[in-house]
Amino acid sequence: MSRTIRVGSRESKLAVIQSEMVIDAIRAYDSSIDIQLVTMKTTGDKILDRTLDKVGGKGLFVKELDRALLAGEVDLTVHSMKDLPAQLDERLPLIAVSSRETPYDVLVLPEGCTAWDTTKPVGCASARRAVQIKKLYPDIAVKPVRGNLQTRLRKLDNGEYGALILAQAGLHRLGLEERIHHIFTPEEILPSACQGILAVQATKGFDIDILTKFHDADAWDCAMAERAFIRALDGGCSSPVASFAQLVDMNTIKLTGLYVTEDRMHSSVKTMICPRTDSAAYAAELALRMKNEG
């Protein structure tokens, strides 16, 4: 008798594409497994008239998926890892992460435009992006933008914004890379923690072997260091902190962290090199040191 796995996902086109990447990996492991995709609209998808920090933060993108997991309505859930809150429900551990897609932020212009109209606001979905783009371009107006990627692009193309800042990974997965006008380096805009990585959650005891062909140990170690930095600062959706880890070699990680004071008047960026095996502890120590230094 074949086994059935129900995969929970947000219902956006990008979320479905990302969940199908997990499904394909499970099928590559065992083609006899029957896999069902279960999509749902999260609270974060429903509330679009306010920024996330006003309505509860990143947890709004996982609340319904977590509830479905705990209720036994799905067997695992798939997320963009950057959308996961810093603190997770310990009953729902992370069981696998994908290899990292390109992690950078990009500038996107209205369709057909080749020059950035800086008289219109630039649309940002996070405080992290807003703080950094204002440092690069102090005279640019920044305006919040909500909705899935296609909704944001539609608002841009309708003339509401002069440009958007988006994740390159999402555009790539949707086949929309031709919309990219400029790719920001980490020195210009430090990416969100875990940007470009997909995460899979399940209840304790789930058979993780079926994700053998999906899980990436390098991305896992970088993600754990990045999340440790954010968690040490109580970083959430309303917080502009950021962290970005890269493997220097098989035993060493380079981590860059962004700390912004509560009043957002001052910011600092620091980089450290540390052993891969203890990178999460080193990342948390760096975060606290930066906070103490102000």
PDB file of C-alpha atoms in Angstrom:
ATOM      1  CA  MET A   1       0.000   0.000   0.000  1.00  0.00           C
ATOM      2  CA  SER A   2       1.484   3.383  -1.052  1.00  0.00           C
ATOM      3  CA  ARG A   3       2.146   6.051   1.544  1.00  0.00           C
ATOM      4  CA  THR A   4       0.372   9.425   1.304  1.00  0.00           C
ATOM      5  CA  ILE A   5       2.075  12.717   2.198  1.00  0.00           C
ATOM      6  CA  ARG A   6       0.047  15.943   2.387  1.00  0.00           C
ATOM      7  CA  VAL A   7       2.146  19.053   1.775  1.00  0.00           C
ATOM      8  CA  GLY A   8       0.805  22.336   3.176  1.00  0.00           C
ATOM      9  CA  SER A   9       1.549  25.581   1.350  1.00  0.00           C
ATOM     10  CA  ARG A  10       0.418  29.170   1.013  1.00  0.00           C
ATOM     11  CA  GLU A  11      -1.692  29.499  -2.106  1.00  0.00           C
ATOM     12  CA  SER A  12       0.364  32.095  -3.998  1.00  0.00           C
ATOM     13  CA  LYS A  13       1.955  31.062  -7.290  1.00  0.00           C
ATOM     14  CA  LEU A  14       5.466  31.411  -5.852  1.00  0.00           C
ATOM     15  CA  ALA A  15       4.600  29.368  -2.738  1.00  0.00           C
ATOM     16  CA  VAL A  16       3.142  26.584  -4.901  1.00  0.00           C
ATOM     17  CA  ILE A  17       6.235  26.511  -7.117  1.00  0.00           C
ATOM     18  CA  GLN A  18       8.424  26.259  -4.021  1.00  0.00           C
ATOM     19  CA  SER A  19       6.294  23.465  -2.554  1.00  0.00           C
ATOM     20  CA  GLU A  20       6.502  21.595  -5.848  1.00  0.00           C
ATOM     21  CA  MET A  21      10.302  21.649  -5.487  1.00  0.00           C
ATOM     22  CA  VAL A  22       9.898  19.719  -2.235  1.00  0.00           C
ATOM     23  CA  ILE A  23       7.361  17.378  -3.821  1.00  0.00           C
ATOM     24  CA  ASP A  24       9.714  16.630  -6.731  1.00  0.00           C
ATOM     25  CA  ALA A  25      12.510  15.777  -4.271  1.00  0.00           C
ATOM     26  CA  ILE A  26      10.244  13.384  -2.351  1.00  0.00           C
ATOM     27  CA  ARG A  27       9.208  11.684  -5.597  1.00  0.00           C
ATOM     28  CA  ALA A  28      12.868  11.363  -6.579  1.00  0.00           C
ATOM     29  CA  TYR A  29      13.458   9.595  -3.260  1.00  0.00           C
ATOM     30  CA  ASP A  30      10.443   7.253  -3.596  1.00  0.00           C
ATOM     31  CA  SER A  31       8.142   7.449  -6.607  1.00  0.00           C
ATOM     32  CA  SER A  32       5.545   5.212  -4.923  1.00  0.00           C
ATOM     33  CA  ILE A  33       4.628   7.913  -2.376  1.00  0.00           C
ATOM     34  CA  ASP A  34       1.293   9.585  -3.111  1.00  0.00           C
ATOM     35  CA  ILE A  35       1.703  13.337  -2.574  1.00  0.00           C
ATOM     36  CA  GLN A  36      -1.141  15.821  -2.186  1.00  0.00           C
ATOM     37  CA  LEU A  37      -0.649  19.591  -2.205  1.00  0.00           C
ATOM     38  CA  VAL A  38      -2.918  21.426   0.258  1.00  0.00           C
ATOM     39  CA  THR A  39      -2.961  25.209  -0.223  1.00  0.00           C
ATOM     40  CA  MET A  40      -4.363  27.814   2.129  1.00  0.00           C
ATOM     41  CA  LYS A  41      -4.490  31.579   2.550  1.00  0.00           C
ATOM     42  CA  THR A  42      -2.689  32.791   5.668  1.00  0.00           C
ATOM     43  CA  THR A  43      -3.606  35.806   7.784  1.00  0.00           C
ATOM     44  CA  GLY A  44      -0.581  37.601   6.333  1.00  0.00           C
ATOM     45  CA  ASP A  45      -2.002  37.047   2.843  1.00  0.00           C
ATOM     46  CA  LYS A  46      -5.412  38.397   3.850  1.00  0.00           C
ATOM     47  CA  ILE A  47      -4.387  41.610   5.620  1.00  0.00           C
ATOM     48  CA  LEU A  48      -2.860  43.832   2.954  1.00  0.00           C
ATOM     49  CA  ASP A  49      -3.817  47.325   4.089  1.00  0.00           C
ATOM     50  CA  ARG A  50      -1.279  47.468   6.924  1.00  0.00           C
ATOM     51  CA  THR A  51       2.413  46.678   7.267  1.00  0.00           C
ATOM     52  CA  LEU A  52       3.269  43.428   9.040  1.00  0.00           C
ATOM     53  CA  ASP A  53       4.715  45.123  12.111  1.00  0.00           C
ATOM     54  CA  LYS A  54       1.262  46.664  12.705  1.00  0.00           C
ATOM     55  CA  VAL A  55      -0.605  43.326  12.586  1.00  0.00           C
ATOM     56  CA  GLY A  56       1.654  40.756  14.215  1.00  0.00           C
ATOM     57  CA  GLY A  57       4.823  40.232  12.201  1.00  0.00           C
ATOM     58  CA  LYS A  58       6.073  37.298  10.174  1.00  0.00           C
ATOM     59  CA  GLY A  59       4.167  34.757  12.247  1.00  0.00           C
ATOM     60  CA  LEU A  60       1.048  35.693  10.294  1.00  0.00           C
ATOM     61  CA  PHE A  61       2.454  33.831   7.281  1.00  0.00           C
ATOM     62  CA  VAL A  62       2.762  30.552   9.189  1.00  0.00           C
ATOM     63  CA  LYS A  63      -0.108  30.589  11.695  1.00  0.00           C
ATOM     64  CA  GLU A  64      -2.614  28.694   9.545  1.00  0.00           C
ATOM     65  CA  LEU A  65       0.026  26.274   8.281  1.00  0.00           C
ATOM     66  CA  ASP A  66       1.154  25.553  11.857  1.00  0.00           C
ATOM     67  CA  ARG A  67      -2.445  24.957  12.920  1.00  0.00           C
ATOM     68  CA  ALA A  68      -2.969  22.521  10.023  1.00  0.00           C
ATOM     69  CA  LEU A  69       0.187  20.615  10.987  1.00  0.00           C
ATOM     70  CA  LEU A  70      -0.793  20.330  14.648  1.00  0.00           C
ATOM     71  CA  ALA A  71      -4.319  19.263  13.685  1.00  0.00           C
ATOM     72  CA  GLY A  72      -2.978  16.498  11.451  1.00  0.00           C
ATOM     73  CA  GLU A  73      -4.531  18.036   8.333  1.00  0.00           C
ATOM     74  CA  VAL A  74      -1.139  18.111   6.565  1.00  0.00           C
ATOM     75  CA  ASP A  75       2.068  16.136   7.128  1.00  0.00           C
ATOM     76  CA  LEU A  76       4.618  18.836   6.347  1.00  0.00           C
ATOM     77  CA  THR A  77       4.667  22.499   5.387  1.00  0.00           C
ATOM     78  CA  VAL A  78       6.925  24.506   3.080  1.00  0.00           C
ATOM     79  CA  HIS A  79       8.024  28.104   3.690  1.00  0.00           C
ATOM     80  CA  SER A  80      10.364  30.737   2.382  1.00  0.00           C
ATOM     81  CA  MET A  81      12.719  30.498   5.330  1.00  0.00           C
ATOM     82  CA  LYS A  82      13.091  34.280   5.599  1.00  0.00           C
ATOM     83  CA  ASP A  83       9.354  34.446   6.430  1.00  0.00           C
ATOM     84  CA  LEU A  84       9.675  32.252   9.519  1.00  0.00           C
ATOM     85  CA  PRO A  85       9.597  34.047  12.881  1.00  0.00           C
ATOM     86  CA  ALA A  86      12.792  33.992  14.937  1.00  0.00           C
ATOM     87  CA  GLN A  87      11.139  31.773  17.554  1.00  0.00           C
ATOM     88  CA  LEU A  88       9.421  28.618  16.285  1.00  0.00           C
ATOM     89  CA  ASP A  89       6.862  26.366  17.960  1.00  0.00           C
ATOM     90  CA  GLU A  90       9.056  23.619  19.436  1.00  0.00           C
ATOM     91  CA  ARG A  91       6.389  21.065  18.526  1.00  0.00           C
ATOM     92  CA  LEU A  92       7.039  21.812  14.833  1.00  0.00           C
ATOM     93  CA  PRO A  93      10.781  21.461  14.186  1.00  0.00           C
ATOM     94  CA  LEU A  94      12.525  22.368  10.972  1.00  0.00           C
ATOM     95  CA  ILE A  95      13.356  19.076   9.285  1.00  0.00           C
ATOM     96  CA  ALA A  96      15.042  20.181   6.043  1.00  0.00           C
ATOM     97  CA  VAL A  97      16.181  23.207   4.059  1.00  0.00           C
ATOM     98  CA  SER A  98      16.882  23.658   0.363  1.00  0.00           C
ATOM     99  CA  SER A  99      20.129  24.646  -1.256  1.00  0.00           C
ATOM    100  CA  ARG A 100      20.332  28.421  -1.387  1.00  0.00           C
ATOM    101  CA  GLU A 101      19.018  30.255  -4.403  1.00  0.00           C
ATOM    102  CA  THR A 102      20.684  33.612  -5.112  1.00  0.00           C
ATOM    103  CA  PRO A 103      20.121  35.552  -1.853  1.00  0.00           C
ATOM    104  CA  TYR A 104      20.316  39.161  -2.991  1.00  0.00           C
ATOM    105  CA  ASP A 105      17.793  41.998  -3.176  1.00  0.00           C
ATOM    106  CA  VAL A 106      17.110  43.659  -6.520  1.00  0.00           C
ATOM    107  CA  LEU A 107      15.638  46.876  -7.909  1.00  0.00           C
ATOM    108  CA  VAL A 108      12.696  46.374 -10.273  1.00  0.00           C
ATOM    109  CA  LEU A 109      11.296  49.111 -12.521  1.00  0.00           C
ATOM    110  CA  PRO A 110       7.850  49.410 -14.130  1.00  0.00           C
ATOM    111  CA  GLU A 111       7.490  47.184 -17.182  1.00  0.00           C
ATOM    112  CA  GLY A 112       9.087  48.749 -20.234  1.00  0.00           C
ATOM    113  CA  CYS A 113      11.095  51.335 -18.267  1.00  0.00           C
ATOM    114  CA  THR A 114      14.872  51.534 -18.491  1.00  0.00           C
ATOM    115  CA  ALA A 115      15.406  54.527 -16.173  1.00  0.00           C
ATOM    116  CA  TRP A 116      14.406  54.812 -12.521  1.00  0.00           C
ATOM    117  CA  ASP A 117      11.852  57.582 -11.909  1.00  0.00           C
ATOM    118  CA  THR A 118      13.041  58.768  -8.515  1.00  0.00           C
ATOM    119  CA  THR A 119      10.198  61.290  -8.193  1.00  0.00           C
ATOM    120  CA  LYS A 120       7.934  58.379  -7.234  1.00  0.00           C
ATOM    121  CA  PRO A 121       8.359  56.319  -4.054  1.00  0.00           C
ATOM    122  CA  VAL A 122      10.246  53.059  -3.981  1.00  0.00           C
ATOM    123  CA  GLY A 123       8.186  50.179  -2.606  1.00  0.00           C
ATOM    124  CA  CYS A 124       9.655  48.136   0.253  1.00  0.00           C
ATOM    125  CA  ALA A 125       7.995  45.286   2.135  1.00  0.00           C
ATOM    126  CA  SER A 126      10.331  45.371   5.133  1.00  0.00           C
ATOM    127  CA  ALA A 127      11.953  47.811   7.539  1.00  0.00           C
ATOM    128  CA  ARG A 128      15.295  46.154   6.749  1.00  0.00           C
ATOM    129  CA  ARG A 129      15.074  47.205   3.101  1.00  0.00           C
ATOM    130  CA  ALA A 130      13.668  50.637   3.901  1.00  0.00           C
ATOM    131  CA  VAL A 131      16.507  51.538   6.287  1.00  0.00           C
ATOM    132  CA  GLN A 132      19.202  50.414   3.873  1.00  0.00           C
ATOM    133  CA  ILE A 133      17.770  51.984   0.717  1.00  0.00           C
ATOM    134  CA  LYS A 134      17.382  55.311   2.545  1.00  0.00           C
ATOM    135  CA  LYS A 135      21.055  55.167   3.457  1.00  0.00           C
ATOM    136  CA  LEU A 136      21.965  54.592  -0.194  1.00  0.00           C
ATOM    137  CA  TYR A 137      19.527  57.175  -1.563  1.00  0.00           C
ATOM    138  CA  PRO A 138      18.663  59.683   1.183  1.00  0.00           C
ATOM    139  CA  ASP A 139      16.379  61.760  -1.074  1.00  0.00           C
ATOM    140  CA  ILE A 140      14.178  58.854  -2.182  1.00  0.00           C
ATOM    141  CA  ALA A 141      10.704  58.478  -0.680  1.00  0.00           C
ATOM    142  CA  VAL A 142      10.006  54.975   0.643  1.00  0.00           C
ATOM    143  CA  LYS A 143       6.467  53.573   0.732  1.00  0.00           C
ATOM    144  CA  PRO A 144       5.323  50.204   2.124  1.00  0.00           C
ATOM    145  CA  VAL A 145       4.049  47.628  -0.369  1.00  0.00           C
ATOM    146  CA  ARG A 146       2.154  44.439   0.509  1.00  0.00           C
ATOM    147  CA  GLY A 147       0.771  41.457  -1.368  1.00  0.00           C
ATOM    148  CA  ASN A 148       2.277  38.529  -3.231  1.00  0.00           C
ATOM    149  CA  LEU A 149       4.938  39.163  -5.832  1.00  0.00           C
ATOM    150  CA  GLN A 150       2.511  39.496  -8.747  1.00  0.00           C
ATOM    151  CA  THR A 151       0.356  41.932  -6.764  1.00  0.00           C
ATOM    152  CA  ARG A 152       3.381  44.099  -5.994  1.00  0.00           C
ATOM    153  CA  LEU A 153       4.472  44.100  -9.632  1.00  0.00           C
ATOM    154  CA  ARG A 154       0.962  45.096 -10.706  1.00  0.00           C
ATOM    155  CA  LYS A 155       1.032  48.080  -8.321  1.00  0.00           C
ATOM    156  CA  LEU A 156       4.425  49.041  -9.738  1.00  0.00           C
ATOM    157  CA  ASP A 157       3.277  48.771 -13.355  1.00  0.00           C
ATOM    158  CA  ASN A 158       0.124  50.783 -12.591  1.00  0.00           C
ATOM    159  CA  GLY A 159       2.293  53.750 -11.598  1.00  0.00           C
ATOM    160  CA  GLU A 160       1.964  53.652  -7.817  1.00  0.00           C
ATOM    161  CA  TYR A 161       5.737  53.298  -7.373  1.00  0.00           C
ATOM    162  CA  GLY A 162       8.836  54.320  -9.276  1.00  0.00           C
ATOM    163  CA  ALA A 163      10.565  51.055  -8.338  1.00  0.00           C
ATOM    164  CA  LEU A 164      10.334  48.077  -6.005  1.00  0.00           C
ATOM    165  CA  ILE A 165      12.956  46.247  -3.973  1.00  0.00           C
ATOM    166  CA  LEU A 166      12.344  42.496  -4.163  1.00  0.00           C
ATOM    167  CA  ALA A 167      14.175  39.236  -3.539  1.00  0.00           C
ATOM    168  CA  GLN A 168      16.017  37.980  -6.595  1.00  0.00           C
ATOM    169  CA  ALA A 169      15.230  34.366  -5.647  1.00  0.00           C
ATOM    170  CA  GLY A 170      11.461  34.821  -5.990  1.00  0.00           C
ATOM    171  CA  LEU A 171      11.760  36.485  -9.387  1.00  0.00           C
ATOM    172  CA  HIS A 172      14.045  33.686 -10.564  1.00  0.00           C
ATOM    173  CA  ARG A 173      11.683  30.950  -9.403  1.00  0.00           C
ATOM    174  CA  LEU A 174       8.805  32.656 -11.223  1.00  0.00           C
ATOM    175  CA  GLY A 175      10.816  33.119 -14.414  1.00  0.00           C
ATOM    176  CA  LEU A 176      10.727  36.921 -14.102  1.00  0.00           C
ATOM    177  CA  GLU A 177      14.434  37.722 -14.011  1.00  0.00           C
ATOM    178  CA  GLU A 178      14.050  40.024 -17.019  1.00  0.00           C
ATOM    179  CA  ARG A 179      12.308  42.494 -14.668  1.00  0.00           C
ATOM    180  CA  ILE A 180      15.528  43.054 -12.685  1.00  0.00           C
ATOM    181  CA  HIS A 181      17.140  46.466 -13.227  1.00  0.00           C
ATOM    182  CA  HIS A 182      19.883  46.252 -10.595  1.00  0.00           C
ATOM    183  CA  ILE A 183      21.189  43.563  -8.212  1.00  0.00           C
ATOM    184  CA  PHE A 184      22.243  45.006  -4.852  1.00  0.00           C
ATOM    185  CA  THR A 185      25.480  43.691  -3.414  1.00  0.00           C
ATOM    186  CA  PRO A 186      25.527  42.750   0.304  1.00  0.00           C
ATOM    187  CA  GLU A 187      27.578  45.914   0.846  1.00  0.00           C
ATOM    188  CA  GLU A 188      24.659  47.953  -0.545  1.00  0.00           C
ATOM    189  CA  ILE A 189      21.733  46.060   0.981  1.00  0.00           C
ATOM    190  CA  LEU A 190      22.385  43.140   3.314  1.00  0.00           C
ATOM    191  CA  PRO A 191      19.865  40.368   2.551  1.00  0.00           C
ATOM    192  CA  SER A 192      17.278  39.130   4.998  1.00  0.00           C
ATOM    193  CA  ALA A 193      18.350  36.203   7.161  1.00  0.00           C
ATOM    194  CA  CYS A 194      17.800  32.968   5.201  1.00  0.00           C
ATOM    195  CA  GLN A 195      16.755  34.736   2.003  1.00  0.00           C
ATOM    196  CA  GLY A 196      16.798  32.292  -0.917  1.00  0.00           C
ATOM    197  CA  ILE A 197      16.384  29.209   1.298  1.00  0.00           C
ATOM    198  CA  LEU A 198      13.240  27.070   1.564  1.00  0.00           C
ATOM    199  CA  ALA A 199      12.348  25.400   4.866  1.00  0.00           C
ATOM    200  CA  VAL A 200      10.252  22.341   5.637  1.00  0.00           C
ATOM    201  CA  GLN A 201       8.474  21.850   8.977  1.00  0.00           C
ATOM    202  CA  ALA A 202       6.713  18.799  10.390  1.00  0.00           C
ATOM    203  CA  THR A 203       5.645  17.407  13.731  1.00  0.00           C
ATOM    204  CA  LYS A 204       8.184  15.549  15.854  1.00  0.00           C
ATOM    205  CA  GLY A 205       8.806  11.990  14.730  1.00  0.00           C
ATOM    206  CA  PHE A 206       8.225  12.621  11.031  1.00  0.00           C
ATOM    207  CA  ASP A 207      10.347  10.406   8.740  1.00  0.00           C
ATOM    208  CA  ILE A 208      12.958  12.883   7.507  1.00  0.00           C
ATOM    209  CA  ASP A 209      14.593  10.310   5.222  1.00  0.00           C
ATOM    210  CA  ILE A 210      12.118  11.168   2.449  1.00  0.00           C
ATOM    211  CA  LEU A 211      13.789  14.608   2.225  1.00  0.00           C
ATOM    212  CA  THR A 212      17.298  13.217   1.733  1.00  0.00           C
ATOM    213  CA  LYS A 213      17.375  14.498  -1.860  1.00  0.00           C
ATOM    214  CA  PHE A 214      16.151  17.935  -0.796  1.00  0.00           C
ATOM    215  CA  HIS A 215      18.105  18.841   2.328  1.00  0.00           C
ATOM    216  CA  ASP A 216      21.308  20.885   1.996  1.00  0.00           C
ATOM    217  CA  ALA A 217      23.725  20.808   4.934  1.00  0.00           C
ATOM    218  CA  ASP A 218      25.656  23.898   3.790  1.00  0.00           C
ATOM    219  CA  ALA A 219      22.504  26.025   3.600  1.00  0.00           C
ATOM    220  CA  TRP A 220      21.388  24.651   6.978  1.00  0.00           C
ATOM    221  CA  ASP A 221      24.554  25.792   8.766  1.00  0.00           C
ATOM    222  CA  CYS A 222      24.441  29.244   7.166  1.00  0.00           C
ATOM    223  CA  ALA A 223      20.739  29.580   8.007  1.00  0.00           C
ATOM    224  CA  MET A 224      21.248  28.574  11.638  1.00  0.00           C
ATOM    225  CA  ALA A 225      23.983  31.198  12.052  1.00  0.00           C
ATOM    226  CA  GLU A 226      21.822  33.887  10.445  1.00  0.00           C
ATOM    227  CA  ARG A 227      18.789  33.011  12.567  1.00  0.00           C
ATOM    228  CA  ALA A 228      20.914  32.993  15.737  1.00  0.00           C
ATOM    229  CA  PHE A 229      22.030  36.559  15.024  1.00  0.00           C
ATOM    230  CA  ILE A 230      18.441  37.730  14.458  1.00  0.00           C
ATOM    231  CA  ARG A 231      17.091  35.827  17.460  1.00  0.00           C
ATOM    232  CA  ALA A 232      19.698  37.353  19.788  1.00  0.00           C
ATOM    233  CA  LEU A 233      18.362  40.792  18.856  1.00  0.00           C
ATOM    234  CA  ASP A 234      14.708  39.711  19.112  1.00  0.00           C
ATOM    235  CA  GLY A 235      14.536  40.523  15.420  1.00  0.00           C
ATOM    236  CA  GLY A 236      11.175  40.184  13.728  1.00  0.00           C
ATOM    237  CA  CYS A 237       9.299  41.662  10.817  1.00  0.00           C
ATOM    238  CA  SER A 238       9.253  45.122  12.404  1.00  0.00           C
ATOM    239  CA  SER A 239      12.984  45.048  13.083  1.00  0.00           C
ATOM    240  CA  PRO A 240      15.459  46.177  10.387  1.00  0.00           C
ATOM    241  CA  VAL A 241      18.286  43.872  11.539  1.00  0.00           C
ATOM    242  CA  ALA A 242      19.812  41.473   9.020  1.00  0.00           C
ATOM    243  CA  SER A 243      22.461  38.775   8.731  1.00  0.00           C
ATOM    244  CA  PHE A 244      24.165  36.953   5.891  1.00  0.00           C
ATOM    245  CA  ALA A 245      26.442  33.904   6.173  1.00  0.00           C
ATOM    246  CA  GLN A 246      28.724  32.352   3.571  1.00  0.00           C
ATOM    247  CA  LEU A 247      31.021  29.346   3.679  1.00  0.00           C
ATOM    248  CA  VAL A 248      34.672  30.347   3.454  1.00  0.00           C
ATOM    249  CA  ASP A 249      35.668  26.689   3.253  1.00  0.00           C
ATOM    250  CA  MET A 250      34.213  23.428   4.557  1.00  0.00           C
ATOM    251  CA  ASN A 251      35.085  24.313   8.156  1.00  0.00           C
ATOM    252  CA  THR A 252      34.659  28.082   8.328  1.00  0.00           C
ATOM    253  CA  ILE A 253      31.783  30.561   8.009  1.00  0.00           C
ATOM    254  CA  LYS A 254      31.867  34.289   7.296  1.00  0.00           C
ATOM    255  CA  LEU A 255      28.921  36.135   8.837  1.00  0.00           C
ATOM    256  CA  THR A 256      27.950  39.763   8.292  1.00  0.00           C
ATOM    257  CA  GLY A 257      25.386  41.334  10.606  1.00  0.00           C
ATOM    258  CA  LEU A 258      23.418  44.582  10.449  1.00  0.00           C
ATOM    259  CA  TYR A 259      22.274  46.189  13.686  1.00  0.00           C
ATOM    260  CA  VAL A 260      20.004  49.244  13.772  1.00  0.00           C
ATOM    261  CA  THR A 261      19.183  51.153  16.953  1.00  0.00           C
ATOM    262  CA  GLU A 262      15.586  51.202  18.127  1.00  0.00           C
ATOM    263  CA  ASP A 263      15.093  54.799  16.978  1.00  0.00           C
ATOM    264  CA  ARG A 264      16.634  53.840  13.587  1.00  0.00           C
ATOM    265  CA  MET A 265      18.986  56.810  13.803  1.00  0.00           C
ATOM    266  CA  HIS A 266      22.191  54.737  13.887  1.00  0.00           C
ATOM    267  CA  SER A 267      23.278  51.491  12.301  1.00  0.00           C
ATOM    268  CA  SER A 268      26.380  49.358  12.154  1.00  0.00           C
ATOM    269  CA  VAL A 269      27.626  46.454  10.060  1.00  0.00           C
ATOM    270  CA  LYS A 270      30.221  43.970  11.285  1.00  0.00           C
ATOM    271  CA  THR A 271      31.735  40.839   9.762  1.00  0.00           C
ATOM    272  CA  MET A 272      33.360  37.913  11.522  1.00  0.00           C
ATOM    273  CA  ILE A 273      34.982  34.627  10.556  1.00  0.00           C
ATOM    274  CA  CYS A 274      34.198  31.678  12.832  1.00  0.00           C
ATOM    275  CA  PRO A 275      34.280  27.873  12.998  1.00  0.00           C
ATOM    276  CA  ARG A 276      31.347  26.302  11.183  1.00  0.00           C
ATOM    277  CA  THR A 277      30.565  23.964  14.053  1.00  0.00           C
ATOM    278  CA  ASP A 278      29.965  26.816  16.525  1.00  0.00           C
ATOM    279  CA  SER A 279      28.743  29.472  14.100  1.00  0.00           C
ATOM    280  CA  ALA A 280      25.332  29.965  15.734  1.00  0.00           C
ATOM    281  CA  ALA A 281      26.908  30.722  19.119  1.00  0.00           C
ATOM    282  CA  TYR A 282      29.414  33.105  17.535  1.00  0.00           C
ATOM    283  CA  ALA A 283      26.610  34.825  15.594  1.00  0.00           C
ATOM    284  CA  ALA A 284      24.574  35.406  18.755  1.00  0.00           C
ATOM    285  CA  GLU A 285      27.668  36.771  20.522  1.00  0.00           C
ATOM    286  CA  LEU A 286      28.325  39.171  17.631  1.00  0.00           C
ATOM    287  CA  ALA A 287      24.723  40.411  17.744  1.00  0.00           C
ATOM    288  CA  LEU A 288      24.832  41.140  21.449  1.00  0.00           C
ATOM    289  CA  ARG A 289      28.202  42.848  21.155  1.00  0.00           C
ATOM    290  CA  MET A 290      26.872  45.116  18.399  1.00  0.00           C
ATOM    291  CA  LYS A 291      23.791  45.922  20.454  1.00  0.00           C
ATOM    292  CA  ASN A 292      25.882  46.818  23.510  1.00  0.00           C
ATOM    293  CA  GLU A 293      28.077  49.064  21.392  1.00  0.00           C
ATOM    294  CA  GLY A 294      24.965  50.793  20.065  1.00  0.00           C
TER     295      GLY A 294
END
